[in-house]
């Protein structure tokens, strides 16, 4: 019975004792930058009325999501590496898995929604305000969270229906689905097939929306007569394309192919990218590539200097 195990031990990166202090400093620094960067992004968007458009509505929600997403992993990981507090309760592990799956899945849908938004803005500019109404924007954000909730309920429910009778070590620095499954003493074939089917369909489905949207966007940009128009259209999409490549590339490698998690050390290393590094980079990617955000930031700084 799974009640024989009341807690787990997260042993990810324990085989590299010399790197514990480095990992602790790395995670704490990246988490602090993630919080500051995303909070600044939210404040910039809220303070500038010119940024109250569907594109920035989604970007504000992405920043909020990234804060939540990173907060599920980074603080506990820092404790693990700095104080060697590797124990996590059975319920705590389930809660972490549920939250991580919720925010991770929602982010995938957010990126697809943002790709559709860019497709509408560039390919149907005259109908953009009509199509991307506030009601539709709110609906798509809520639908993204609902999809994330459905997936995390399936993943967490299936995983914690398994029996855990020892050993209680999880070869990861957080309660990832695959790592927890490998710690079970049950047959996990059905769970692995479910994970592959559900996660694979989500990743492939959202990626298809992204690729189809950007396929039409590229065709439209190429057909533009003005070089200035082409440059402006490309600049508004380049940051989103960069985020998509980083997120979907690492997540696809982890969850959408058979045997991808067969190497624990490799899984641990890749997990750092999509749990901490990408949420940290997103505000910088969107700020550095976006003239409107940079302009708003400069105005805010000037106002602060005046006062």
Short mmCIF file of C-alpha atoms in Angstrom, two decimals:
data_model
loop_
_atom_site.label_atom_id
_atom_site.label_comp_id
_atom_site.label_asym_id
_atom_site.label_seq_id
_atom_site.Cartn_x
_atom_site.Cartn_y
_atom_site.Cartn_z
CA UNK A 1 0.00 0.00 0.00
CA UNK A 2 1.30 3.47 -0.81
CA UNK A 3 0.64 4.62 2.82
CA UNK A 4 3.79 2.71 3.87
CA UNK A 5 5.72 5.67 2.49
CA UNK A 6 4.97 8.94 4.34
CA UNK A 7 7.81 10.94 2.83
CA UNK A 8 10.34 10.86 0.02
CA UNK A 9 13.97 11.92 -0.28
CA UNK A 10 14.96 14.03 -3.29
CA UNK A 11 18.47 12.85 -4.19
CA UNK A 12 18.99 14.75 -7.47
CA UNK A 13 22.60 15.98 -7.91
CA UNK A 14 23.58 14.37 -4.59
CA UNK A 15 26.28 12.38 -6.39
CA UNK A 16 28.05 15.69 -7.06
CA UNK A 17 28.79 16.97 -3.51
CA UNK A 18 31.26 19.61 -4.71
CA UNK A 19 28.55 21.33 -6.75
CA UNK A 20 25.99 21.78 -3.94
CA UNK A 21 27.13 25.29 -2.95
CA UNK A 22 27.30 26.34 -6.60
CA UNK A 23 23.79 24.99 -7.29
CA UNK A 24 22.42 26.73 -4.19
CA UNK A 25 23.87 30.08 -5.31
CA UNK A 26 22.71 29.49 -8.89
CA UNK A 27 19.11 28.66 -7.98
CA UNK A 28 18.75 31.47 -5.41
CA UNK A 29 20.21 34.05 -7.82
CA UNK A 30 18.08 32.91 -10.77
CA UNK A 31 14.94 32.86 -8.62
CA UNK A 32 15.59 36.40 -7.36
CA UNK A 33 16.16 37.64 -10.93
CA UNK A 34 12.99 35.81 -12.06
CA UNK A 35 10.85 37.52 -9.42
CA UNK A 36 12.31 41.00 -9.99
CA UNK A 37 12.24 40.72 -13.79
CA UNK A 38 8.67 39.45 -14.04
CA UNK A 39 7.30 41.83 -11.40
CA UNK A 40 8.91 44.74 -13.29
CA UNK A 41 7.34 43.50 -16.52
CA UNK A 42 3.88 43.36 -14.90
CA UNK A 43 4.29 46.86 -13.41
CA UNK A 44 5.49 48.36 -16.73
CA UNK A 45 2.47 46.94 -18.56
CA UNK A 46 -0.01 48.07 -15.91
CA UNK A 47 1.43 51.60 -15.59
CA UNK A 48 1.49 52.40 -19.32
CA UNK A 49 -1.97 52.70 -20.90
CA UNK A 50 -0.41 52.28 -24.37
CA UNK A 51 0.44 48.69 -23.41
CA UNK A 52 -3.16 47.80 -22.51
CA UNK A 53 -3.57 45.63 -25.62
CA UNK A 54 -4.21 41.89 -26.09
CA UNK A 55 -0.50 41.19 -26.74
CA UNK A 56 0.56 42.74 -23.43
CA UNK A 57 -2.42 41.27 -21.59
CA UNK A 58 -1.05 37.83 -22.49
CA UNK A 59 2.50 38.91 -21.68
CA UNK A 60 1.40 40.14 -18.23
CA UNK A 61 -0.29 36.80 -17.60
CA UNK A 62 2.83 34.95 -18.80
CA UNK A 63 4.95 36.89 -16.29
CA UNK A 64 2.51 36.04 -13.48
CA UNK A 65 2.59 32.40 -14.54
CA UNK A 66 6.41 32.36 -14.64
CA UNK A 67 6.56 33.68 -11.07
CA UNK A 68 4.25 30.89 -9.89
CA UNK A 69 6.00 28.28 -12.03
CA UNK A 70 9.46 29.11 -10.71
CA UNK A 71 8.21 29.46 -7.10
CA UNK A 72 7.07 25.83 -7.09
CA UNK A 73 10.63 24.61 -7.75
CA UNK A 74 13.38 27.13 -6.93
CA UNK A 75 12.88 27.84 -3.17
CA UNK A 76 12.79 24.15 -2.20
CA UNK A 77 15.69 23.35 -4.55
CA UNK A 78 17.74 26.09 -2.84
CA UNK A 79 17.04 24.49 0.55
CA UNK A 80 18.05 21.10 -0.81
CA UNK A 81 21.41 22.33 -2.08
CA UNK A 82 22.24 24.78 0.73
CA UNK A 83 21.02 22.94 3.85
CA UNK A 84 20.71 19.39 2.42
CA UNK A 85 17.02 19.31 3.40
CA UNK A 86 16.02 16.61 0.96
CA UNK A 87 12.98 15.15 2.72
CA UNK A 88 9.55 15.96 1.33
CA UNK A 89 6.26 14.59 2.64
CA UNK A 90 4.02 12.34 0.56
CA UNK A 91 1.35 15.07 0.36
CA UNK A 92 3.98 17.76 -0.22
CA UNK A 93 5.36 15.79 -3.15
CA UNK A 94 1.88 15.36 -4.62
CA UNK A 95 1.17 19.09 -4.20
CA UNK A 96 4.45 20.05 -5.87
CA UNK A 97 3.77 17.71 -8.80
CA UNK A 98 0.22 19.06 -9.17
CA UNK A 99 1.37 22.70 -9.15
CA UNK A 100 4.34 22.10 -11.44
CA UNK A 101 2.19 20.22 -13.99
CA UNK A 102 -0.51 22.90 -13.78
CA UNK A 103 1.80 25.84 -14.47
CA UNK A 104 3.98 23.99 -16.99
CA UNK A 105 1.00 22.85 -19.08
CA UNK A 106 -0.65 26.26 -18.85
CA UNK A 107 2.55 27.90 -20.13
CA UNK A 108 2.51 25.65 -23.21
CA UNK A 109 -1.08 26.74 -23.97
CA UNK A 110 -0.18 30.39 -23.27
CA UNK A 111 2.58 30.27 -25.88
CA UNK A 112 0.10 28.84 -28.41
CA UNK A 113 -2.43 31.56 -27.57
CA UNK A 114 0.25 34.25 -27.96
CA UNK A 115 1.21 32.80 -31.36
CA UNK A 116 -2.45 33.02 -32.46
CA UNK A 117 -2.55 36.62 -31.21
CA UNK A 118 0.51 37.52 -33.34
CA UNK A 119 -1.02 35.68 -36.33
CA UNK A 120 -4.21 37.74 -36.02
CA UNK A 121 -2.31 41.03 -35.58
CA UNK A 122 -0.06 40.52 -38.62
CA UNK A 123 -2.27 38.53 -41.00
CA UNK A 124 -5.61 40.23 -40.18
CA UNK A 125 -4.62 43.70 -38.89
CA UNK A 126 -7.91 45.40 -39.85
CA UNK A 127 -9.96 42.84 -37.90
CA UNK A 128 -7.50 42.47 -35.00
CA UNK A 129 -9.40 44.55 -32.44
CA UNK A 130 -12.68 42.84 -33.38
CA UNK A 131 -11.31 39.29 -33.26
CA UNK A 132 -9.11 39.71 -30.16
CA UNK A 133 -11.81 41.17 -27.94
CA UNK A 134 -11.27 41.42 -24.20
CA UNK A 135 -13.83 38.68 -23.70
CA UNK A 136 -11.97 36.29 -26.02
CA UNK A 137 -8.61 37.11 -24.39
CA UNK A 138 -9.94 36.33 -20.91
CA UNK A 139 -11.59 33.16 -22.23
CA UNK A 140 -8.31 31.93 -23.76
CA UNK A 141 -6.38 32.58 -20.53
CA UNK A 142 -9.02 30.73 -18.49
CA UNK A 143 -9.11 27.87 -21.03
CA UNK A 144 -5.31 27.57 -20.77
CA UNK A 145 -5.51 27.23 -16.99
CA UNK A 146 -8.40 24.75 -17.28
CA UNK A 147 -6.36 22.62 -19.71
CA UNK A 148 -3.44 22.74 -17.30
CA UNK A 149 -5.71 21.71 -14.43
CA UNK A 150 -7.05 18.72 -16.38
CA UNK A 151 -3.55 17.53 -17.25
CA UNK A 152 -2.11 17.93 -13.74
CA UNK A 153 -5.11 16.11 -12.25
CA UNK A 154 -4.55 13.18 -14.63
CA UNK A 155 -0.77 13.09 -14.09
CA UNK A 156 -0.87 13.46 -10.30
CA UNK A 157 -3.83 11.11 -9.90
CA UNK A 158 -2.27 8.33 -11.99
CA UNK A 159 1.17 8.72 -10.38
CA UNK A 160 -0.01 8.69 -6.77
CA UNK A 161 -2.35 5.76 -7.38
CA UNK A 162 0.85 3.66 -7.57
CA UNK A 163 2.27 1.81 -4.57
CA UNK A 164 5.43 3.17 -2.93
CA UNK A 165 6.99 0.59 -0.65
CA UNK A 166 10.66 1.57 -0.76
CA UNK A 167 13.26 2.70 -1.36
CA UNK A 168 11.83 6.18 -0.96
CA UNK A 169 14.55 8.04 -2.90
CA UNK A 170 13.50 10.12 -5.92
CA UNK A 171 16.40 10.77 -8.28
CA UNK A 172 15.49 14.39 -8.94
CA UNK A 173 15.56 17.77 -7.17
CA UNK A 174 11.74 18.07 -7.35
CA UNK A 175 8.75 15.72 -7.65
CA UNK A 176 8.67 15.31 -11.41
CA UNK A 177 6.17 12.76 -12.77
CA UNK A 178 8.71 10.41 -14.36
CA UNK A 179 11.10 10.49 -11.38
CA UNK A 180 8.32 9.68 -8.88
CA UNK A 181 7.05 6.86 -11.11
CA UNK A 182 10.53 5.30 -11.13
CA UNK A 183 10.48 5.27 -7.30
CA UNK A 184 7.30 3.14 -7.27
CA UNK A 185 7.27 -0.60 -6.70
CA UNK A 186 4.24 -0.99 -9.02
CA UNK A 187 4.20 -1.76 -12.71
CA UNK A 188 4.38 1.71 -14.32
CA UNK A 189 3.81 0.73 -17.97
CA UNK A 190 0.25 2.12 -18.08
CA UNK A 191 1.38 5.34 -16.36
CA UNK A 192 4.24 5.80 -18.79
CA UNK A 193 1.90 5.30 -21.75
CA UNK A 194 -0.58 7.79 -20.27
CA UNK A 195 2.19 10.34 -19.68
CA UNK A 196 3.50 9.89 -23.22
CA UNK A 197 0.01 10.14 -24.74
CA UNK A 198 -1.25 13.11 -22.71
CA UNK A 199 1.97 15.15 -22.56
CA UNK A 200 2.85 14.25 -26.15
CA UNK A 201 -0.55 15.36 -27.46
CA UNK A 202 -0.39 18.63 -25.49
CA UNK A 203 3.14 19.46 -26.63
CA UNK A 204 2.55 18.44 -30.25
CA UNK A 205 -0.90 20.10 -30.35
CA UNK A 206 0.26 23.45 -28.96
CA UNK A 207 3.44 23.32 -31.07
CA UNK A 208 1.32 22.77 -34.21
CA UNK A 209 -0.74 25.88 -33.41
CA UNK A 210 2.51 27.80 -33.00
CA UNK A 211 4.13 26.50 -36.20
CA UNK A 212 1.00 26.98 -38.34
CA UNK A 213 0.54 30.52 -36.97
CA UNK A 214 4.15 31.43 -37.64
CA UNK A 215 4.04 29.78 -41.06
CA UNK A 216 1.31 32.23 -42.08
CA UNK A 217 3.12 35.08 -40.31
CA UNK A 218 6.35 34.46 -42.24
CA UNK A 219 4.48 34.28 -45.55
CA UNK A 220 2.69 37.56 -44.75
CA UNK A 221 5.92 39.31 -43.70
CA UNK A 222 7.74 38.19 -46.87
CA UNK A 223 4.89 39.59 -49.00
CA UNK A 224 5.03 43.03 -47.33
CA UNK A 225 6.29 45.70 -49.74
CA UNK A 226 7.77 48.03 -47.12
CA UNK A 227 11.09 47.05 -45.52
CA UNK A 228 10.10 49.06 -42.44
CA UNK A 229 6.84 47.10 -42.12
CA UNK A 230 8.71 43.80 -42.46
CA UNK A 231 11.21 44.83 -39.78
CA UNK A 232 8.44 45.98 -37.39
CA UNK A 233 6.43 42.79 -37.88
CA UNK A 234 9.47 40.59 -37.39
CA UNK A 235 10.62 42.47 -34.26
CA UNK A 236 7.25 41.92 -32.55
CA UNK A 237 7.50 38.16 -33.21
CA UNK A 238 11.21 37.42 -32.71
CA UNK A 239 11.07 37.49 -28.90
CA UNK A 240 8.10 35.12 -28.85
CA UNK A 241 9.83 32.78 -31.30
CA UNK A 242 12.90 32.69 -29.04
CA UNK A 243 10.81 31.78 -26.00
CA UNK A 244 9.00 29.07 -27.97
CA UNK A 245 12.24 27.45 -29.13
CA UNK A 246 13.65 27.37 -25.59
CA UNK A 247 10.48 26.07 -23.93
CA UNK A 248 9.24 23.52 -26.46
CA UNK A 249 12.74 22.27 -27.26
CA UNK A 250 13.51 21.26 -23.66
CA UNK A 251 9.99 20.08 -22.78
CA UNK A 252 9.70 17.94 -25.92
CA UNK A 253 13.02 16.31 -25.08
CA UNK A 254 11.78 15.49 -21.56
CA UNK A 255 8.19 14.38 -22.04
CA UNK A 256 7.21 13.78 -25.66
CA UNK A 257 9.52 10.94 -26.68
CA UNK A 258 9.92 7.38 -25.33
CA UNK A 259 12.92 6.78 -23.07
CA UNK A 260 13.72 10.49 -22.79
CA UNK A 261 14.01 10.27 -18.99
CA UNK A 262 16.22 7.16 -18.93
CA UNK A 263 19.24 9.18 -17.76
CA UNK A 264 18.50 10.85 -14.36
CA UNK A 265 21.52 13.18 -14.49
CA UNK A 266 20.59 14.37 -17.96
CA UNK A 267 16.93 14.83 -16.91
CA UNK A 268 17.99 16.85 -13.85
CA UNK A 269 20.21 19.13 -15.93
CA UNK A 270 17.61 19.71 -18.66
CA UNK A 271 14.92 20.36 -16.02
CA UNK A 272 16.87 23.40 -14.79
CA UNK A 273 16.27 25.05 -18.17
CA UNK A 274 12.47 24.91 -18.24
CA UNK A 275 11.84 25.26 -14.49
CA UNK A 276 14.14 28.16 -13.64
CA UNK A 277 16.19 29.51 -16.56
CA UNK A 278 13.34 30.11 -19.05
CA UNK A 279 11.07 31.92 -16.52
CA UNK A 280 14.10 34.08 -15.65
CA UNK A 281 14.94 34.86 -19.31
CA UNK A 282 11.41 35.64 -20.53
CA UNK A 283 11.23 39.26 -19.19
CA UNK A 284 14.66 40.06 -20.67
CA UNK A 285 13.83 38.47 -24.03
CA UNK A 286 10.59 40.44 -24.35
CA UNK A 287 12.14 43.69 -23.03
CA UNK A 288 15.30 43.64 -25.16
CA UNK A 289 13.40 42.76 -28.35
CA UNK A 290 10.45 45.10 -27.83
CA UNK A 291 10.70 48.84 -28.56
CA UNK A 292 7.37 49.64 -26.86
CA UNK A 293 8.39 47.99 -23.57
CA UNK A 294 11.85 49.62 -23.70
CA UNK A 295 10.23 53.00 -24.39
CA UNK A 296 7.83 52.58 -21.48
CA UNK A 297 10.69 51.53 -19.20
CA UNK A 298 12.73 54.62 -20.15
CA UNK A 299 9.72 56.89 -19.45
CA UNK A 300 9.22 55.27 -16.02
CA UNK A 301 12.91 55.73 -15.14
CA UNK A 302 12.80 59.40 -16.19
CA UNK A 303 9.71 60.01 -14.02
CA UNK A 304 11.45 58.41 -11.03
CA UNK A 305 14.50 60.66 -11.56
CA UNK A 306 12.29 63.75 -11.63
CA UNK A 307 10.80 62.88 -8.26
#
